[in-house]
GROMACS .gro file of N, CA and C in nm:
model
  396
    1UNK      N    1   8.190  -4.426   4.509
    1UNK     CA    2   8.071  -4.464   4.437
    1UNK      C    3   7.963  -4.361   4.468
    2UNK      N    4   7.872  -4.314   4.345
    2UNK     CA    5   7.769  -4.208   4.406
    2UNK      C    6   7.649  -4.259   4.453
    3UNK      N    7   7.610  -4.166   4.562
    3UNK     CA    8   7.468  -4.238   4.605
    3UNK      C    9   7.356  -4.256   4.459
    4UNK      N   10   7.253  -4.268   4.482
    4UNK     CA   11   7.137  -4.238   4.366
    4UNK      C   12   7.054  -4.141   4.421
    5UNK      N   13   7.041  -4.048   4.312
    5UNK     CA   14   6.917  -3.935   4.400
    5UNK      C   15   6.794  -3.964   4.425
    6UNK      N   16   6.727  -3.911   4.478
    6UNK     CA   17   6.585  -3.967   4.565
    6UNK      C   18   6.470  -4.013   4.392
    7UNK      N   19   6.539  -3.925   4.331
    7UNK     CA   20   6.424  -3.962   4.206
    7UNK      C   21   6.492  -4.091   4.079
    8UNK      N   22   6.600  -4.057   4.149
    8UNK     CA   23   6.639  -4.213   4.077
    8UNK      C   24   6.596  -4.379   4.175
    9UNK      N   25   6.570  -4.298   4.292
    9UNK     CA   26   6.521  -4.429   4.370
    9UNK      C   27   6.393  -4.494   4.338
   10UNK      N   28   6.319  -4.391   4.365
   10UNK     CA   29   6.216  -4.400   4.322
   10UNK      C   30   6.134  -4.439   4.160
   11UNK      N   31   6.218  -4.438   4.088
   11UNK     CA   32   6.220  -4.466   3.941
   11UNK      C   33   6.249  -4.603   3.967
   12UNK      N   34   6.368  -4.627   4.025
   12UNK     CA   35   6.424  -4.775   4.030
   12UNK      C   36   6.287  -4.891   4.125
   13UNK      N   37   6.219  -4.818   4.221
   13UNK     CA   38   6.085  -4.872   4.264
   13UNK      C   39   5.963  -4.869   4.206
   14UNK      N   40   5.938  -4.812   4.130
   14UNK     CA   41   5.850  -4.799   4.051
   14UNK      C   42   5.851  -4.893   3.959
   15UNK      N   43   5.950  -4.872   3.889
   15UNK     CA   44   6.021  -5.039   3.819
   15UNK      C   45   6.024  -5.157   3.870
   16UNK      N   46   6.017  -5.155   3.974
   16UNK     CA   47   6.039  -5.280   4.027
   16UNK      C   48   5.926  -5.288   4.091
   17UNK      N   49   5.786  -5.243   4.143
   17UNK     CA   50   5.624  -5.241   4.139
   17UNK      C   51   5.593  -5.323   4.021
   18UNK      N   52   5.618  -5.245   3.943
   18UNK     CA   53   5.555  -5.274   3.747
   18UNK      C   54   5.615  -5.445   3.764
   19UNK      N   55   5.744  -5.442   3.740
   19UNK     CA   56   5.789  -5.560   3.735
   19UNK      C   57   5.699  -5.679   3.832
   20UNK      N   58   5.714  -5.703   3.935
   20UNK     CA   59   5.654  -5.719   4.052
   20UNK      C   60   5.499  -5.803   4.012
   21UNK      N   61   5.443  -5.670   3.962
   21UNK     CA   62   5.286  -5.705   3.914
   21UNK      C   63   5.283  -5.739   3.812
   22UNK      N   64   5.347  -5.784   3.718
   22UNK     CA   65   5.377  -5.841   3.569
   22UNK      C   66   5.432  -5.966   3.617
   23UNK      N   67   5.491  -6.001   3.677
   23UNK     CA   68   5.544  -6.144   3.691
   23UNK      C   69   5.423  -6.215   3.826
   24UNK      N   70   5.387  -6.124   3.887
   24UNK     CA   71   5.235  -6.176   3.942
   24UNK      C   72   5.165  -6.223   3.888
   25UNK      N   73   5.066  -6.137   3.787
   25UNK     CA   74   5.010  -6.181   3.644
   25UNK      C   75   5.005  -6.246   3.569
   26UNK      N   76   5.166  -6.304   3.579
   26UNK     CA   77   5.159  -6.432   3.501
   26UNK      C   78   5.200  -6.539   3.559
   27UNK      N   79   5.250  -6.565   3.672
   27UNK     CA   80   5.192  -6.654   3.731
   27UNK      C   81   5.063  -6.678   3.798
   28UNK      N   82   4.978  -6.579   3.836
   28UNK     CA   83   4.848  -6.617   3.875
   28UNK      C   84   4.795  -6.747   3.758
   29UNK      N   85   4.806  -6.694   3.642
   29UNK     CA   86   4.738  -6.757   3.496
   29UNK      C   87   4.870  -6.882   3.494
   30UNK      N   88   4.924  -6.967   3.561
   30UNK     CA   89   5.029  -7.078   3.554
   30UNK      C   90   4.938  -7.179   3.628
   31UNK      N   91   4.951  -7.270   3.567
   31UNK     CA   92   4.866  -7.429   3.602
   31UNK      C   93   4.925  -7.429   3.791
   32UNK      N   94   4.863  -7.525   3.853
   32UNK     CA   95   4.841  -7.559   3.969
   32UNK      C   96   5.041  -7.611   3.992
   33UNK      N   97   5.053  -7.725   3.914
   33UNK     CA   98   5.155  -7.786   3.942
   33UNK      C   99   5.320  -7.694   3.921
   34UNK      N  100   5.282  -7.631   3.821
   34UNK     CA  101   5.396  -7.504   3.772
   34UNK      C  102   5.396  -7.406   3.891
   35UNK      N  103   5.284  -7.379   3.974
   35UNK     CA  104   5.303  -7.279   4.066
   35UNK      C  105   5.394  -7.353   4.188
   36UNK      N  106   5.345  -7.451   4.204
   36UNK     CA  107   5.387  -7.522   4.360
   36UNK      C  108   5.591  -7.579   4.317
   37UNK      N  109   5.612  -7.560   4.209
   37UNK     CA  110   5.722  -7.610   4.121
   37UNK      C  111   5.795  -7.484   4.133
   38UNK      N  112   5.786  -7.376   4.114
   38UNK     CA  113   5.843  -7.228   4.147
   38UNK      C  114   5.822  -7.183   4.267
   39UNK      N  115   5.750  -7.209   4.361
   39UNK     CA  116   5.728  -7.198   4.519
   39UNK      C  117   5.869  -7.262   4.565
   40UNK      N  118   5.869  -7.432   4.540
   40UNK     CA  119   5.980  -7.478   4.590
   40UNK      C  120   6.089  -7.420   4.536
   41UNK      N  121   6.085  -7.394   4.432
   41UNK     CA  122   6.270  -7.333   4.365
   41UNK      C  123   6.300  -7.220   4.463
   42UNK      N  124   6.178  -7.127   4.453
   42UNK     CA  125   6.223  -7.023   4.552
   42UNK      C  126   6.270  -7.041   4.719
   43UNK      N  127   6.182  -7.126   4.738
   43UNK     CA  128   6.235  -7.170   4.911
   43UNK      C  129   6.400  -7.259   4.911
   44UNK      N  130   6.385  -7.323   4.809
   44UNK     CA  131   6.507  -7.413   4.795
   44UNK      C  132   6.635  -7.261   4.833
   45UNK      N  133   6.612  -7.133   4.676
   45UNK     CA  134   6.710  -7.055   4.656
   45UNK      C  135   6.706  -6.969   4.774
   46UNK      N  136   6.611  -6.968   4.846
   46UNK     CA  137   6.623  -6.859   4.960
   46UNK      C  138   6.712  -6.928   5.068
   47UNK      N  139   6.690  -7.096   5.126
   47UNK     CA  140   6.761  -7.126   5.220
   47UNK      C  141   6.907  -7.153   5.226
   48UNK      N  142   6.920  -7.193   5.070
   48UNK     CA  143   7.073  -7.210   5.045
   48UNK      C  144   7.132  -7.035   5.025
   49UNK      N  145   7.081  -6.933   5.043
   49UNK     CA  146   7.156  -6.804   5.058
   49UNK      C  147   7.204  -6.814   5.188
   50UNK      N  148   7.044  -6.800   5.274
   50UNK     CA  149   7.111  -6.857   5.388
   50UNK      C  150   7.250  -6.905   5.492
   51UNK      N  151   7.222  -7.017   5.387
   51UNK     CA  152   7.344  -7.127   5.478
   51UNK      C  153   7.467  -7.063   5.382
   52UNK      N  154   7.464  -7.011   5.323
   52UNK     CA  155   7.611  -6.985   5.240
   52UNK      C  156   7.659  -6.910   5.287
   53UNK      N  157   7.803  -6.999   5.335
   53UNK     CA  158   7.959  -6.915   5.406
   53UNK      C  159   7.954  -6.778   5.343
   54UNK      N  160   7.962  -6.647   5.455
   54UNK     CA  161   8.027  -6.549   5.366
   54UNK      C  162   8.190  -6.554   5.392
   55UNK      N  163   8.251  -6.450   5.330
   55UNK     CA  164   8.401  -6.434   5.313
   55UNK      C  165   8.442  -6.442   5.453
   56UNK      N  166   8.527  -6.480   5.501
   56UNK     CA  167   8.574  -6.460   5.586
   56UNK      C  168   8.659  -6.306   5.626
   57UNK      N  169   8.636  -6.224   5.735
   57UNK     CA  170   8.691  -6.069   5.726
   57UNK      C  171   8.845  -6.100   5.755
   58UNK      N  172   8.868  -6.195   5.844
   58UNK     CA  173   9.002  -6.217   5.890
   58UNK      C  174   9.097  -6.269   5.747
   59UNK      N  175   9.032  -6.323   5.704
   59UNK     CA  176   9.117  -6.359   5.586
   59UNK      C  177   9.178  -6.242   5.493
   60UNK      N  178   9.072  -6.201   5.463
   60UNK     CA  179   9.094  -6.056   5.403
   60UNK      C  180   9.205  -5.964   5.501
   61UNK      N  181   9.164  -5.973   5.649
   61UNK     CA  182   9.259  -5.889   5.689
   61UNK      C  183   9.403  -5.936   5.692
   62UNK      N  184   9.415  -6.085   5.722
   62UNK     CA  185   9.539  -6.173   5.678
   62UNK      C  186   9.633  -6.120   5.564
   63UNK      N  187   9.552  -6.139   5.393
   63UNK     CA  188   9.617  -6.085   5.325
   63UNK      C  189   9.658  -5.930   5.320
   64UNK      N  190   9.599  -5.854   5.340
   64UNK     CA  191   9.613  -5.705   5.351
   64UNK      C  192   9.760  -5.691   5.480
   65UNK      N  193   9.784  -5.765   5.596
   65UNK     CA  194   9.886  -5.741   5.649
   65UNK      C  195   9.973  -5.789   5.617
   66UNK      N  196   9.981  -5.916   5.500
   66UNK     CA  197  10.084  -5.976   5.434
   66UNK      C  198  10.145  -5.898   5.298
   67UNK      N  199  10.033  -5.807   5.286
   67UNK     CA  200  10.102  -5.684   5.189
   67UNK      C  201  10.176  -5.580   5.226
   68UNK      N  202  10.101  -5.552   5.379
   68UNK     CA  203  10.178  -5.448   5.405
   68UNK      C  204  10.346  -5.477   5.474
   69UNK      N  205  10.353  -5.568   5.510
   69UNK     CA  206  10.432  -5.616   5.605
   69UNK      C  207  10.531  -5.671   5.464
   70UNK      N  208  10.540  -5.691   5.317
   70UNK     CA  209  10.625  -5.706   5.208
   70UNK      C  210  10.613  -5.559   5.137
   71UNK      N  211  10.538  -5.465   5.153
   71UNK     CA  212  10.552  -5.355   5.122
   71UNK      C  213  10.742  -5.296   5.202
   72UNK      N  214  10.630  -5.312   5.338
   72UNK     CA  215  10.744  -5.193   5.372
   72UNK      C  216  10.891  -5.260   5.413
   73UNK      N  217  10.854  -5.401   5.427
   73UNK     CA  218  11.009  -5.470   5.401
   73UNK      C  219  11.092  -5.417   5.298
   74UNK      N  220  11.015  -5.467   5.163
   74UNK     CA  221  11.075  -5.402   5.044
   74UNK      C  222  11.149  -5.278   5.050
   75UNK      N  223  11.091  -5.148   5.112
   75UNK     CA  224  11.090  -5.005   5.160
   75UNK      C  225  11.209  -5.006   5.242
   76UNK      N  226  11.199  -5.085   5.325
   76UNK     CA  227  11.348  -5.117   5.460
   76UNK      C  228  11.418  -5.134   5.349
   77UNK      N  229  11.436  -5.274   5.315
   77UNK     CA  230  11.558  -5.336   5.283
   77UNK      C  231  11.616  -5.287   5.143
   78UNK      N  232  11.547  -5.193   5.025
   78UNK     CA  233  11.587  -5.201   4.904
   78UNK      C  234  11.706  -5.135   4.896
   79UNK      N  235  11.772  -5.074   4.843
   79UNK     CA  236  11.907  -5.049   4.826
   79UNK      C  237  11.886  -4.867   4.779
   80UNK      N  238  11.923  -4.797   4.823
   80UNK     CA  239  11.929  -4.684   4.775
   80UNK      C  240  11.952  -4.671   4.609
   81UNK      N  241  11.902  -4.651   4.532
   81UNK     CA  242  11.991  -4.629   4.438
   81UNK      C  243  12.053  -4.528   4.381
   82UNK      N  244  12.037  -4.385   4.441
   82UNK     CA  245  12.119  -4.290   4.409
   82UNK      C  246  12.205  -4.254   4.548
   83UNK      N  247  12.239  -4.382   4.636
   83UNK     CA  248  12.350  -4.314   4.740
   83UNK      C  249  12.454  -4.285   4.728
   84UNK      N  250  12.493  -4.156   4.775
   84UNK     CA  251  12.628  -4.122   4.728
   84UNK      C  252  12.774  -4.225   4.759
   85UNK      N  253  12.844  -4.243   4.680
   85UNK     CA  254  12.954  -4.356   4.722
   85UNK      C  255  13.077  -4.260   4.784
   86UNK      N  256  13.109  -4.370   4.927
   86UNK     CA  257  13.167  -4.277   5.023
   86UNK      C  258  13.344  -4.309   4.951
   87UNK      N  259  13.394  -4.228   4.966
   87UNK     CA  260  13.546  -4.197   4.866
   87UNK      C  261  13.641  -4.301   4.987
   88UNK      N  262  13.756  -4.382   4.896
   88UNK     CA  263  13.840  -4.489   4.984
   88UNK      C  264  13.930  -4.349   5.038
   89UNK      N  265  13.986  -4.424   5.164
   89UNK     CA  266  14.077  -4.364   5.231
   89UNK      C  267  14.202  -4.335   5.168
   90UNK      N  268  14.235  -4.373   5.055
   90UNK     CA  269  14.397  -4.365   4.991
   90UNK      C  270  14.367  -4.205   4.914
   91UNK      N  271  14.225  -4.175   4.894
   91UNK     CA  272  14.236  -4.054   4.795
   91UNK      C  273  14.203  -3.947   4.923
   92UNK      N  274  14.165  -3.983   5.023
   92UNK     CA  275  14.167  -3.908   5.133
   92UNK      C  276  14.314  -3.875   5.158
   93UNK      N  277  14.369  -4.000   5.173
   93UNK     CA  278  14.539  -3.951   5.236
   93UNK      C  279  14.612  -3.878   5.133
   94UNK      N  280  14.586  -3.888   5.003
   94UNK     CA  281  14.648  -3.791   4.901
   94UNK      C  282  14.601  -3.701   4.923
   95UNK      N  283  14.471  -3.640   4.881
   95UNK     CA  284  14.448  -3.494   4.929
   95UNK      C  285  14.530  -3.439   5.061
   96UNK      N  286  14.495  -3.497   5.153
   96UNK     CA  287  14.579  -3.470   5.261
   96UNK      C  288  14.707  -3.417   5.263
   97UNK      N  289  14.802  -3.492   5.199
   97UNK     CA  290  14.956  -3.542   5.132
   97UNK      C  291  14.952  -3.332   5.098
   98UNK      N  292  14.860  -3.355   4.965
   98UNK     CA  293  14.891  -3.227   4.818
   98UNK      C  294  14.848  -3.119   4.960
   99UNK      N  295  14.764  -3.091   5.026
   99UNK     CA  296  14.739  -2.964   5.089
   99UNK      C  297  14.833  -2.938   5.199
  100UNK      N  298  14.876  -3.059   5.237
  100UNK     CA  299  15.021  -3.009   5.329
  100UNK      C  300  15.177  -2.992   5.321
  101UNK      N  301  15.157  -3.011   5.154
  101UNK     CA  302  15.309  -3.031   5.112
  101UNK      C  303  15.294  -2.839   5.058
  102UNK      N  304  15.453  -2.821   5.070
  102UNK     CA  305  15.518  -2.707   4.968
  102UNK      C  306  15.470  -2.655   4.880
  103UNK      N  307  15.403  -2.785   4.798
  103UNK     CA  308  15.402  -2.730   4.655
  103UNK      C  309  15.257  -2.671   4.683
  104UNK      N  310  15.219  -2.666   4.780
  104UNK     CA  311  15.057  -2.601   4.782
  104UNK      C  312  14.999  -2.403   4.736
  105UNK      N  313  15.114  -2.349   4.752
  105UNK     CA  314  15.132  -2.258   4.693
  105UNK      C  315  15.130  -2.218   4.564
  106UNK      N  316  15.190  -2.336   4.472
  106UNK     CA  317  15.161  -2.299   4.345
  106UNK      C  318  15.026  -2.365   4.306
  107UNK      N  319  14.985  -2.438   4.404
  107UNK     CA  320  14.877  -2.475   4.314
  107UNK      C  321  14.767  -2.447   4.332
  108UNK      N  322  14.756  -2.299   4.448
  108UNK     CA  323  14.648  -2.199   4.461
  108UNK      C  324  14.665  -2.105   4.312
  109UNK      N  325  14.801  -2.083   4.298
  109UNK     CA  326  14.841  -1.972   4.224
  109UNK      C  327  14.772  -2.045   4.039
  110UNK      N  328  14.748  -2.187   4.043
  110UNK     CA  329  14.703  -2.269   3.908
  110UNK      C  330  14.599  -2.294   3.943
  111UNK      N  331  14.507  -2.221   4.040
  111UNK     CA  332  14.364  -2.337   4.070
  111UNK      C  333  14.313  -2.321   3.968
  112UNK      N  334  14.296  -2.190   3.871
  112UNK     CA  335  14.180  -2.232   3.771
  112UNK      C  336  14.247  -2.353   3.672
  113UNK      N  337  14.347  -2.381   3.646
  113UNK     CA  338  14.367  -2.472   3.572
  113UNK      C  339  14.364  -2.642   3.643
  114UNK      N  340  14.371  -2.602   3.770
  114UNK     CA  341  14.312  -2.729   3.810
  114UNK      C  342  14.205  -2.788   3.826
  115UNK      N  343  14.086  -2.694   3.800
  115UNK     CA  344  13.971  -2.705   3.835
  115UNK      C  345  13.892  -2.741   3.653
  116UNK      N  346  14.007  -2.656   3.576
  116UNK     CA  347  13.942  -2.686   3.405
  116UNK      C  348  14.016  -2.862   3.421
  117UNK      N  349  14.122  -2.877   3.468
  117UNK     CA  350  14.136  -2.998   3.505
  117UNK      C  351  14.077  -3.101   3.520
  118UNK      N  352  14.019  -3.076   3.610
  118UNK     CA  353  13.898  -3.211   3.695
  118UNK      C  354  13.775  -3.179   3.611
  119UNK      N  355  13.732  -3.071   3.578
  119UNK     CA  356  13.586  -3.085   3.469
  119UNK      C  357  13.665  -3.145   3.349
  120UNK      N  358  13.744  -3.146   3.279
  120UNK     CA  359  13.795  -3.246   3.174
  120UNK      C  360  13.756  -3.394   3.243
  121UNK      N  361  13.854  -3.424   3.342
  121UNK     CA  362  13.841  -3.590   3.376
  121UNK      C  363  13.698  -3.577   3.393
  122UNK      N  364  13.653  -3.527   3.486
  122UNK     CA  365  13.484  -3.551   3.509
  122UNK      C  366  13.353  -3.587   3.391
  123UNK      N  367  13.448  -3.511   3.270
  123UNK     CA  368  13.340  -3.509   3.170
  123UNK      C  369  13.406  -3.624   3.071
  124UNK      N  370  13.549  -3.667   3.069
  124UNK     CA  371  13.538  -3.821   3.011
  124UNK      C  372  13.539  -3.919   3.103
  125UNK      N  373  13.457  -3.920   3.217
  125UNK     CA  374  13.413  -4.010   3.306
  125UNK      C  375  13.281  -4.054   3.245
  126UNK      N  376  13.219  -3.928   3.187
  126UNK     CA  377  13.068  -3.921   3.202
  126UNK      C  378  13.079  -3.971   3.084
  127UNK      N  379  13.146  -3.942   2.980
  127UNK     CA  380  13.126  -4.000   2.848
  127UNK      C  381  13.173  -4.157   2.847
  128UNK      N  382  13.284  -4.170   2.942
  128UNK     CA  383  13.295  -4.371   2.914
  128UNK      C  384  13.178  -4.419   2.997
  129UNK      N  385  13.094  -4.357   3.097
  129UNK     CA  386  12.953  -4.433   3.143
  129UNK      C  387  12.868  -4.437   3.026
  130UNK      N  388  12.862  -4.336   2.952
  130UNK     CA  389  12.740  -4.333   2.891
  130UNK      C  390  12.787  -4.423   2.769
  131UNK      N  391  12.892  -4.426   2.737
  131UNK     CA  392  12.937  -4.556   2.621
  131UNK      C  393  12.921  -4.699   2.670
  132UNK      N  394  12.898  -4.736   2.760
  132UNK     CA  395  12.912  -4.853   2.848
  132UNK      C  396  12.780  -4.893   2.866
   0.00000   0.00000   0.00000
C-alpha cells in the first residue's frame, strides 16, 4: 500500500479543518435540545468503540497454522505424478537371460534393427495412450 505524500496529507487536513468548521456552524445554529441529543449519540458511539472486542490475534494465528500445516501435508503426502515406474523383475530376468545367452552376438551384429524395433513398439504404445 503507498504511503500519501506530505501534500496529500495535508490536503486531506485541510479538508477535514473546512469540514470540521462547517459542521461546527451548524450546529452552533441547532436548538438547545438537538445539541444535548447529538452530544449523547456521540458519547454513547465513542464508549461502545471502546468496549468492542477486537479480533482476536491468536485466532488468526490458529487459522494461518491450520493452513500451513494442510498445505504442506498435502506437499508430503500427494503422489508424484510424473514418477518414473520402477520395471517388474521378470523383464529384468529376461534382459538378463538375452545378454548372457549365445545368441548375443547376433544381436549386436542387428542392433540397429532392434532399436528401429523398440521405437516402433514405443510409438504404438504412445498412440494406444493417446486413443484411450
Amino acid at each position: 500500500m503507498m504511503q500519501p505524500t506530505e501534500h496529500q496529507q495535508s490536503a486531506k487536513m485541510s479538508e477535514l479543518a473546512s469540514l470540521r468548521a462547517t459542521l461546527d456552524d451548524m450546529s452552533s445554529k441547532l436548538d438547545a435540545t438537538t445539541q444535548a441529543q447529538l452530544q449523547m449519540a456521540r458519547q454513547r458511539a465513542l464508549s461502545e468503540g471502546l468496549n468492542a472486542k477486537p479480533i482476536k490475534t491468536y485466532t488468526l494465528a490458529m487459522a494461518a497454522s491450520i493452513a500451513l500445516v494442510l498445505t504442506l501435508s498435502w506437499l508430503t503426502w500427494a503422489p508424484d505424478p510424473e514418477a518414473p515406474q520402477q520395471p517388474d523383475a521378470s523383464a529384468l530376468l529376461q534382459n538378463i537371460e538375452l545378454l548372457t545367452s549365445e545368441e548375443e552376438f547376433e544381436m549386436l551384429q542387428d542392433l540397429e534393427f532392434y532399436q528401429w524395433l523398440d521405437n516402433q513398439q514405443l510409438l504404438s504404445e504412445d498412440e494406444n495412450e493417446a486413443n484411450t
